[in-house]
């Protein structure tokens, strides 16, 4: 279940990431950077539109049908982009639909992990599941730009089409929906958890605040290194390496949360650490310290460590009959905040520079700290 969930989510990430990596090719073919950027943003916009809906469908009919069926629809959407080739309007529609359909893997694959792993092992399992994002991004990065440059858009989209199609079949055959209590026996688990307590609202708000440092570094880390004198190639390698270190960090934090029997305790430590590392980045920028590479790797690892903790906490608190919708809401808030990072932090850097921007971003984890609940909430 875990392997199929990771693979399905990685395929979805590959689909959502691919359009951004087509920007150089699209720009060389005559599109403005603004037009190419709009095409790159289309999948994320599509995900925001459908994440909660896919979660609700998962709660109602189960994980296997949603993951496998969603991947079939994603295959068709990417095939539509393949047919569109260089028609910008059709490409935009196809990429939007690809984002809308690939969102099916987000909440549903998380529910599979939560449903099949006992509470004392979920942190580790969810940390492994969270590796799907860097895996998908890496797969896109090593294939899409090169194929687009040498053979065009259609060649670059062959792998997403084939991978989604193969995994649709594999998930249809291999995934078994985790057991859930019957409606009559569900008791409190069937009640709307958003009405009974503010726990989920607080975790959502914390995650929105903590996602800003994460996407600030993933979006502008390379640019910052270049301003410090790094070559683009070297900076790119370091940023890629930091993503993998961050993926391992998610697993370690998940294991930690299993050991201590809490998600919110480690989440509170991560929030404090995120504020600290962003402040250290500002100091490195101002003082031109030679430790930029080490600090960036550490900062990247720390700022992504909250994802698995919050995700697992939301699923456990929502219960088996609400976790799909709750996880959809969790991802929706994060994607909305993440989409504002590009233009927002870009404008901020223009006003106050990287050091000032890093300091202001460091304030967000501090604001998140009092919102972290004092105790976990779980239906187990």
Tab-separated table of C-alpha atoms in Angstrom:
chain	number	residue	atom	x	y	z
A	1	UNK	CA	0.000	0.000	0.000
A	2	UNK	CA	2.803	2.400	0.917
A	3	UNK	CA	4.783	1.715	-2.271
A	4	UNK	CA	1.762	2.224	-4.513
A	5	UNK	CA	0.771	5.362	-2.625
A	6	UNK	CA	4.258	6.846	-3.020
A	7	UNK	CA	4.393	5.936	-6.715
A	8	UNK	CA	0.939	7.372	-7.422
A	9	UNK	CA	1.745	10.631	-5.652
A	10	UNK	CA	5.118	10.857	-7.404
A	11	UNK	CA	3.380	10.457	-10.773
A	12	UNK	CA	0.966	13.234	-9.867
A	13	UNK	CA	3.874	15.457	-8.828
A	14	UNK	CA	5.627	14.721	-12.129
A	15	UNK	CA	2.532	15.853	-14.039
A	16	UNK	CA	2.143	19.059	-12.018
A	17	UNK	CA	5.866	19.912	-12.192
A	18	UNK	CA	6.418	19.229	-15.900
A	19	UNK	CA	4.798	22.437	-17.279
A	20	UNK	CA	7.135	24.665	-15.249
A	21	UNK	CA	10.129	22.837	-16.713
A	22	UNK	CA	8.787	23.490	-20.205
A	23	UNK	CA	9.089	27.266	-19.749
A	24	UNK	CA	12.503	27.603	-21.509
A	25	UNK	CA	11.244	25.602	-24.497
A	26	UNK	CA	7.929	27.455	-24.687
A	27	UNK	CA	9.718	30.802	-24.432
A	28	UNK	CA	12.133	29.800	-27.208
A	29	UNK	CA	9.120	28.887	-29.355
A	30	UNK	CA	7.745	32.423	-29.118
A	31	UNK	CA	5.659	32.590	-25.940
A	32	UNK	CA	6.399	35.427	-23.550
A	33	UNK	CA	7.613	34.523	-20.078
A	34	UNK	CA	4.258	35.690	-18.716
A	35	UNK	CA	2.363	33.356	-21.041
A	36	UNK	CA	4.690	30.449	-20.299
A	37	UNK	CA	4.376	31.181	-16.585
A	38	UNK	CA	0.585	31.049	-16.814
A	39	UNK	CA	0.811	27.630	-18.454
A	40	UNK	CA	3.166	26.479	-15.693
A	41	UNK	CA	0.719	27.679	-13.016
A	42	UNK	CA	-2.311	25.960	-14.589
A	43	UNK	CA	-1.833	22.529	-12.899
A	44	UNK	CA	-1.505	24.069	-9.434
A	45	UNK	CA	-4.629	26.145	-10.024
A	46	UNK	CA	-6.425	22.978	-11.075
A	47	UNK	CA	-5.389	21.192	-7.893
A	48	UNK	CA	-6.664	24.020	-5.699
A	49	UNK	CA	-10.063	23.751	-7.413
A	50	UNK	CA	-10.524	20.033	-6.776
A	51	UNK	CA	-8.520	18.883	-3.733
A	52	UNK	CA	-11.401	19.084	-1.258
A	53	UNK	CA	-13.830	17.551	-3.753
A	54	UNK	CA	-11.523	14.587	-4.348
A	55	UNK	CA	-11.203	14.177	-0.586
A	56	UNK	CA	-14.984	14.099	-0.206
A	57	UNK	CA	-15.257	11.481	-2.946
A	58	UNK	CA	-12.574	9.403	-1.215
A	59	UNK	CA	-14.473	9.557	2.069
A	60	UNK	CA	-17.580	8.304	0.282
A	61	UNK	CA	-16.376	5.594	-2.141
A	62	UNK	CA	-12.878	4.625	-0.989
A	63	UNK	CA	-9.236	5.075	-1.922
A	64	UNK	CA	-8.670	2.474	-4.639
A	65	UNK	CA	-11.269	3.801	-7.062
A	66	UNK	CA	-10.221	7.414	-6.507
A	67	UNK	CA	-6.489	6.800	-7.017
A	68	UNK	CA	-6.854	4.465	-9.997
A	69	UNK	CA	-9.690	6.439	-11.586
A	70	UNK	CA	-7.937	9.741	-10.983
A	71	UNK	CA	-4.792	8.448	-12.665
A	72	UNK	CA	-6.853	7.335	-15.672
A	73	UNK	CA	-8.286	10.842	-15.963
A	74	UNK	CA	-4.807	12.332	-15.511
A	75	UNK	CA	-3.507	10.117	-18.296
A	76	UNK	CA	-6.243	11.429	-20.600
A	77	UNK	CA	-5.533	15.055	-19.618
A	78	UNK	CA	-1.787	14.749	-20.291
A	79	UNK	CA	-2.583	12.942	-23.553
A	80	UNK	CA	-4.666	16.002	-24.415
A	81	UNK	CA	-1.597	18.182	-23.825
A	82	UNK	CA	0.378	15.828	-26.081
A	83	UNK	CA	-2.208	16.318	-28.828
A	84	UNK	CA	-2.258	20.103	-28.280
A	85	UNK	CA	1.512	20.283	-28.836
A	86	UNK	CA	2.325	24.008	-29.172
A	87	UNK	CA	-1.230	25.396	-29.158
A	88	UNK	CA	-1.041	27.605	-26.051
A	89	UNK	CA	-4.783	27.708	-25.355
A	90	UNK	CA	-5.276	23.964	-25.643
A	91	UNK	CA	-2.123	23.361	-23.616
A	92	UNK	CA	-3.443	25.613	-20.849
A	93	UNK	CA	-6.760	23.763	-20.739
A	94	UNK	CA	-5.028	20.374	-20.738
A	95	UNK	CA	-2.609	21.389	-17.967
A	96	UNK	CA	-5.497	22.772	-15.888
A	97	UNK	CA	-7.382	19.488	-16.276
A	98	UNK	CA	-4.207	17.543	-15.457
A	99	UNK	CA	-3.927	19.419	-12.169
A	100	UNK	CA	-7.602	18.912	-11.381
A	101	UNK	CA	-7.373	15.160	-11.955
A	102	UNK	CA	-3.943	14.524	-10.408
A	103	UNK	CA	-5.197	16.013	-7.141
A	104	UNK	CA	-6.975	12.687	-6.645
A	105	UNK	CA	-3.741	11.067	-5.489
A	106	UNK	CA	-3.069	13.604	-2.724
A	107	UNK	CA	-5.746	12.927	-0.144
A	108	UNK	CA	-6.442	9.349	-1.204
A	109	UNK	CA	-2.831	8.129	-0.993
A	110	UNK	CA	-2.518	9.729	2.433
A	111	UNK	CA	-5.643	7.943	3.599
A	112	UNK	CA	-4.222	4.593	2.446
A	113	UNK	CA	-1.145	5.113	4.617
A	114	UNK	CA	-3.107	6.276	7.641
A	115	UNK	CA	-5.637	3.488	7.244
A	116	UNK	CA	-3.211	0.568	6.946
A	117	UNK	CA	-0.484	1.603	9.422
A	118	UNK	CA	-1.017	1.574	13.189
A	119	UNK	CA	-0.630	4.855	15.010
A	120	UNK	CA	2.803	4.005	16.412
A	121	UNK	CA	4.207	3.528	12.867
A	122	UNK	CA	2.336	6.224	10.939
A	123	UNK	CA	4.977	8.899	11.408
A	124	UNK	CA	7.590	6.773	9.660
A	125	UNK	CA	5.143	5.626	6.970
A	126	UNK	CA	3.922	9.144	6.264
A	127	UNK	CA	7.501	10.424	6.167
A	128	UNK	CA	8.226	7.860	3.445
A	129	UNK	CA	5.021	8.810	1.646
A	130	UNK	CA	6.078	12.481	1.729
A	131	UNK	CA	9.195	11.541	-0.263
A	132	UNK	CA	6.929	11.250	-3.298
A	133	UNK	CA	7.134	14.995	-3.914
A	134	UNK	CA	10.939	15.273	-4.290
A	135	UNK	CA	10.939	12.008	-6.246
A	136	UNK	CA	8.401	13.384	-8.706
A	137	UNK	CA	10.210	16.718	-9.001
A	138	UNK	CA	13.544	14.981	-9.607
A	139	UNK	CA	12.057	12.685	-12.239
A	140	UNK	CA	10.594	15.694	-14.024
A	141	UNK	CA	13.831	17.676	-13.770
A	142	UNK	CA	16.014	14.990	-15.343
A	143	UNK	CA	13.649	14.195	-18.225
A	144	UNK	CA	11.317	17.028	-19.223
A	145	UNK	CA	13.724	19.913	-20.075
A	146	UNK	CA	16.155	17.721	-22.028
A	147	UNK	CA	13.465	15.937	-24.027
A	148	UNK	CA	11.645	19.199	-24.756
A	149	UNK	CA	14.846	20.840	-25.993
A	150	UNK	CA	15.889	17.944	-28.204
A	151	UNK	CA	12.553	16.528	-29.402
A	152	UNK	CA	9.763	18.923	-28.462
A	153	UNK	CA	6.842	18.967	-26.024
A	154	UNK	CA	5.356	15.692	-27.172
A	155	UNK	CA	8.505	13.741	-26.345
A	156	UNK	CA	8.674	15.403	-22.925
A	157	UNK	CA	5.108	14.323	-22.106
A	158	UNK	CA	5.474	10.655	-23.068
A	159	UNK	CA	6.814	9.611	-19.650
A	160	UNK	CA	3.976	11.267	-17.651
A	161	UNK	CA	1.381	9.632	-19.912
A	162	UNK	CA	2.933	6.171	-19.688
A	163	UNK	CA	3.681	6.359	-15.965
A	164	UNK	CA	0.160	7.492	-15.048
A	165	UNK	CA	-1.382	4.794	-17.238
A	166	UNK	CA	0.775	2.018	-15.785
A	167	UNK	CA	0.170	3.141	-12.205
A	168	UNK	CA	-3.576	3.414	-12.810
A	169	UNK	CA	-3.602	-0.298	-13.602
A	170	UNK	CA	-1.202	-1.165	-10.767
A	171	UNK	CA	-3.256	0.754	-8.190
A	172	UNK	CA	-6.531	-0.721	-9.445
A	173	UNK	CA	-5.086	-4.206	-8.976
A	174	UNK	CA	-2.910	-3.700	-5.914
A	175	UNK	CA	-4.591	-1.209	-3.590
A	176	UNK	CA	-7.046	-2.504	-1.028
A	177	UNK	CA	-9.147	0.058	0.802
A	178	UNK	CA	-8.287	0.107	4.515
A	179	UNK	CA	-11.041	-1.021	6.872
A	180	UNK	CA	-13.368	1.629	8.197
A	181	UNK	CA	-16.159	1.405	10.777
A	182	UNK	CA	-19.706	1.004	9.476
A	183	UNK	CA	-21.822	4.140	9.540
A	184	UNK	CA	-23.952	2.895	12.404
A	185	UNK	CA	-20.906	2.078	14.520
A	186	UNK	CA	-18.835	5.103	13.631
A	187	UNK	CA	-20.025	7.146	16.580
A	188	UNK	CA	-18.010	10.344	17.125
A	189	UNK	CA	-15.781	9.489	14.147
A	190	UNK	CA	-18.714	10.202	11.802
A	191	UNK	CA	-19.338	13.671	13.243
A	192	UNK	CA	-17.989	16.752	11.550
A	193	UNK	CA	-14.630	17.310	13.295
A	194	UNK	CA	-14.596	20.962	12.239
A	195	UNK	CA	-17.626	21.660	14.418
A	196	UNK	CA	-16.624	19.729	17.510
A	197	UNK	CA	-13.188	21.291	18.002
A	198	UNK	CA	-10.836	23.912	16.601
A	199	UNK	CA	-7.949	21.427	16.327
A	200	UNK	CA	-8.084	21.002	12.551
A	201	UNK	CA	-8.493	24.722	11.905
A	202	UNK	CA	-5.391	25.389	13.988
A	203	UNK	CA	-3.299	22.770	12.192
A	204	UNK	CA	-4.412	24.167	8.807
A	205	UNK	CA	-3.415	27.690	9.873
A	206	UNK	CA	-0.049	26.497	11.212
A	207	UNK	CA	0.668	24.678	7.955
A	208	UNK	CA	-0.181	27.718	5.839
A	209	UNK	CA	2.288	29.812	7.833
A	210	UNK	CA	5.021	27.155	7.789
A	211	UNK	CA	4.734	26.483	4.054
A	212	UNK	CA	5.950	30.004	3.239
A	213	UNK	CA	9.558	29.427	4.441
A	214	UNK	CA	9.585	26.095	2.600
A	215	UNK	CA	8.543	27.554	-0.758
A	216	UNK	CA	10.663	30.666	-0.245
A	217	UNK	CA	13.753	28.456	-0.238
A	218	UNK	CA	12.631	26.115	-3.004
A	219	UNK	CA	11.712	29.079	-5.226
A	220	UNK	CA	14.491	31.551	-4.454
A	221	UNK	CA	17.276	29.437	-2.947
A	222	UNK	CA	19.015	29.089	-6.318
A	223	UNK	CA	18.634	32.805	-7.063
A	224	UNK	CA	20.090	33.686	-3.656
A	225	UNK	CA	23.125	31.484	-4.184
A	226	UNK	CA	23.743	33.062	-7.596
A	227	UNK	CA	23.709	36.535	-5.996
A	228	UNK	CA	26.407	35.252	-3.627
A	229	UNK	CA	28.613	34.353	-6.594
A	230	UNK	CA	27.673	30.725	-7.235
A	231	UNK	CA	27.352	29.473	-10.790
A	232	UNK	CA	23.845	28.493	-11.851
A	233	UNK	CA	24.881	24.857	-12.354
A	234	UNK	CA	26.499	24.563	-8.929
A	235	UNK	CA	23.579	26.305	-7.249
A	236	UNK	CA	21.138	23.973	-8.985
A	237	UNK	CA	23.011	20.904	-7.796
A	238	UNK	CA	23.028	22.176	-4.217
A	239	UNK	CA	19.313	22.983	-4.290
A	240	UNK	CA	18.578	19.514	-5.673
A	241	UNK	CA	20.740	17.877	-3.021
A	242	UNK	CA	19.035	19.879	-0.285
A	243	UNK	CA	15.651	18.568	-1.455
A	244	UNK	CA	16.834	14.987	-0.976
A	245	UNK	CA	18.277	15.769	2.442
A	246	UNK	CA	14.922	17.304	3.303
A	247	UNK	CA	13.150	14.139	2.169
A	248	UNK	CA	15.288	12.048	4.519
A	249	UNK	CA	14.614	14.600	7.243
A	250	UNK	CA	10.859	14.053	6.859
A	251	UNK	CA	11.352	10.360	7.553
A	252	UNK	CA	13.486	11.021	10.628
A	253	UNK	CA	10.970	13.503	12.036
A	254	UNK	CA	8.212	10.962	11.411
A	255	UNK	CA	10.131	8.325	13.353
A	256	UNK	CA	10.672	10.868	16.133
A	257	UNK	CA	6.938	11.538	16.353
A	258	UNK	CA	6.280	7.781	16.581
A	259	UNK	CA	8.808	7.416	19.392
A	260	UNK	CA	7.382	10.247	21.484
A	261	UNK	CA	3.784	9.376	20.624
A	262	UNK	CA	2.923	12.899	19.494
A	263	UNK	CA	2.695	14.941	16.292
A	264	UNK	CA	2.116	18.391	17.770
A	265	UNK	CA	5.113	18.272	20.119
A	266	UNK	CA	7.643	17.803	17.294
A	267	UNK	CA	5.630	20.250	15.178
A	268	UNK	CA	6.198	22.927	17.817
A	269	UNK	CA	9.961	22.235	17.775
A	270	UNK	CA	10.002	22.422	13.973
A	271	UNK	CA	8.271	25.816	14.049
A	272	UNK	CA	10.904	27.230	16.427
A	273	UNK	CA	13.692	25.711	14.337
A	274	UNK	CA	12.263	27.145	11.108
A	275	UNK	CA	12.289	30.637	12.556
A	276	UNK	CA	15.872	30.157	13.715
A	277	UNK	CA	17.254	28.870	10.404
A	278	UNK	CA	15.589	31.651	8.398
A	279	UNK	CA	17.155	34.196	10.741
A	280	UNK	CA	20.564	32.528	10.300
A	281	UNK	CA	20.132	32.741	6.513
A	282	UNK	CA	19.564	36.471	6.866
A	283	UNK	CA	22.771	36.736	8.925
A	284	UNK	CA	24.715	34.768	6.314
A	285	UNK	CA	23.480	37.134	3.614
A	286	UNK	CA	24.336	40.301	5.538
A	287	UNK	CA	27.732	39.131	6.810
A	288	UNK	CA	28.683	37.271	3.590
A	289	UNK	CA	29.600	34.237	5.682
A	290	UNK	CA	31.160	31.281	3.803
A	291	UNK	CA	28.655	28.790	5.249
A	292	UNK	CA	25.875	29.539	2.762
A	293	UNK	CA	25.750	25.999	1.358
A	294	UNK	CA	25.541	24.263	4.730
A	295	UNK	CA	22.999	26.707	6.110
A	296	UNK	CA	20.779	26.423	3.039
A	297	UNK	CA	20.776	22.616	3.205
A	298	UNK	CA	19.925	22.698	6.916
A	299	UNK	CA	17.270	25.365	6.402
A	300	UNK	CA	15.659	23.430	3.558
A	301	UNK	CA	15.557	20.266	5.682
A	302	UNK	CA	14.025	22.059	8.650
A	303	UNK	CA	11.396	23.995	6.709
A	304	UNK	CA	9.977	20.869	5.028
A	305	UNK	CA	9.923	18.796	8.225
A	306	UNK	CA	6.462	19.952	9.286
A	307	UNK	CA	4.655	18.523	6.251
A	308	UNK	CA	4.393	14.898	7.331
A	309	UNK	CA	3.681	15.801	10.959
A	310	UNK	CA	0.790	18.097	10.106
A	311	UNK	CA	-0.559	15.773	7.424
A	312	UNK	CA	-0.620	12.790	9.769
A	313	UNK	CA	-2.101	14.878	12.573
A	314	UNK	CA	-4.939	16.077	10.329
A	315	UNK	CA	-5.789	12.536	9.213
A	316	UNK	CA	-5.774	11.196	12.756
A	317	UNK	CA	-7.883	14.034	14.122
A	318	UNK	CA	-10.412	13.945	11.299
A	319	UNK	CA	-11.126	10.235	11.651
A	320	UNK	CA	-11.753	7.617	8.961
A	321	UNK	CA	-14.928	9.243	7.611
A	322	UNK	CA	-13.595	12.793	7.314
A	323	UNK	CA	-9.880	12.458	6.632
A	324	UNK	CA	-10.233	12.742	2.839
A	325	UNK	CA	-11.931	16.127	3.045
A	326	UNK	CA	-9.652	17.293	5.839
A	327	UNK	CA	-6.504	16.333	3.921
A	328	UNK	CA	-7.917	18.059	0.832
A	329	UNK	CA	-8.463	21.215	2.864
A	330	UNK	CA	-4.956	20.912	4.303
A	331	UNK	CA	-3.357	20.777	0.857
A	332	UNK	CA	-5.631	23.482	-0.549
A	333	UNK	CA	-4.521	26.006	2.062
A	334	UNK	CA	-0.885	25.141	1.503
A	335	UNK	CA	-1.115	25.423	-2.290
A	336	UNK	CA	-2.852	28.792	-2.070
A	337	UNK	CA	-0.130	30.110	0.230
A	338	UNK	CA	2.597	28.556	-1.914
A	339	UNK	CA	1.230	30.186	-5.063
A	340	UNK	CA	1.588	33.586	-3.405
A	341	UNK	CA	5.240	33.005	-2.513
A	342	UNK	CA	6.615	33.518	-6.038
A	343	UNK	CA	5.290	37.028	-6.695
A	344	UNK	CA	5.116	38.018	-3.022
A	345	UNK	CA	8.660	37.132	-1.992
A	346	UNK	CA	9.959	38.346	-5.352
A	347	UNK	CA	8.488	41.791	-4.677
A	348	UNK	CA	9.770	41.685	-1.098
A	349	UNK	CA	13.321	40.915	-2.235
A	350	UNK	CA	13.106	43.901	-4.563
A	351	UNK	CA	12.158	46.127	-1.629
A	352	UNK	CA	14.297	44.901	1.277
A	353	UNK	CA	16.750	42.425	-0.247
A	354	UNK	CA	17.244	38.778	0.644
A	355	UNK	CA	18.319	39.401	4.242
A	356	UNK	CA	15.247	41.485	5.026
A	357	UNK	CA	12.995	39.001	3.257
A	358	UNK	CA	14.439	36.046	5.178
A	359	UNK	CA	13.904	37.901	8.472
A	360	UNK	CA	10.291	38.717	7.636
A	361	UNK	CA	9.654	35.123	6.602
A	362	UNK	CA	11.230	33.999	9.896
A	363	UNK	CA	8.421	35.815	11.710
A	364	UNK	CA	5.781	33.481	10.251
A	365	UNK	CA	6.849	30.349	12.177
A	366	UNK	CA	6.885	32.513	15.302
A	367	UNK	CA	3.268	33.484	14.583
A	368	UNK	CA	2.458	29.814	14.025
A	369	UNK	CA	3.866	28.710	17.372
A	370	UNK	CA	0.929	29.720	19.626
A	371	UNK	CA	-1.493	28.160	17.132
A	372	UNK	CA	0.004	24.665	17.521
A	373	UNK	CA	-2.416	22.687	19.744
A	374	UNK	CA	-1.155	21.633	23.137
A	375	UNK	CA	-2.185	18.002	22.719
A	376	UNK	CA	-2.845	15.569	19.894
A	377	UNK	CA	-6.349	14.573	18.902
A	378	UNK	CA	-6.968	11.135	17.429
A	379	UNK	CA	-9.849	8.749	16.776
A	380	UNK	CA	-7.576	5.732	17.366
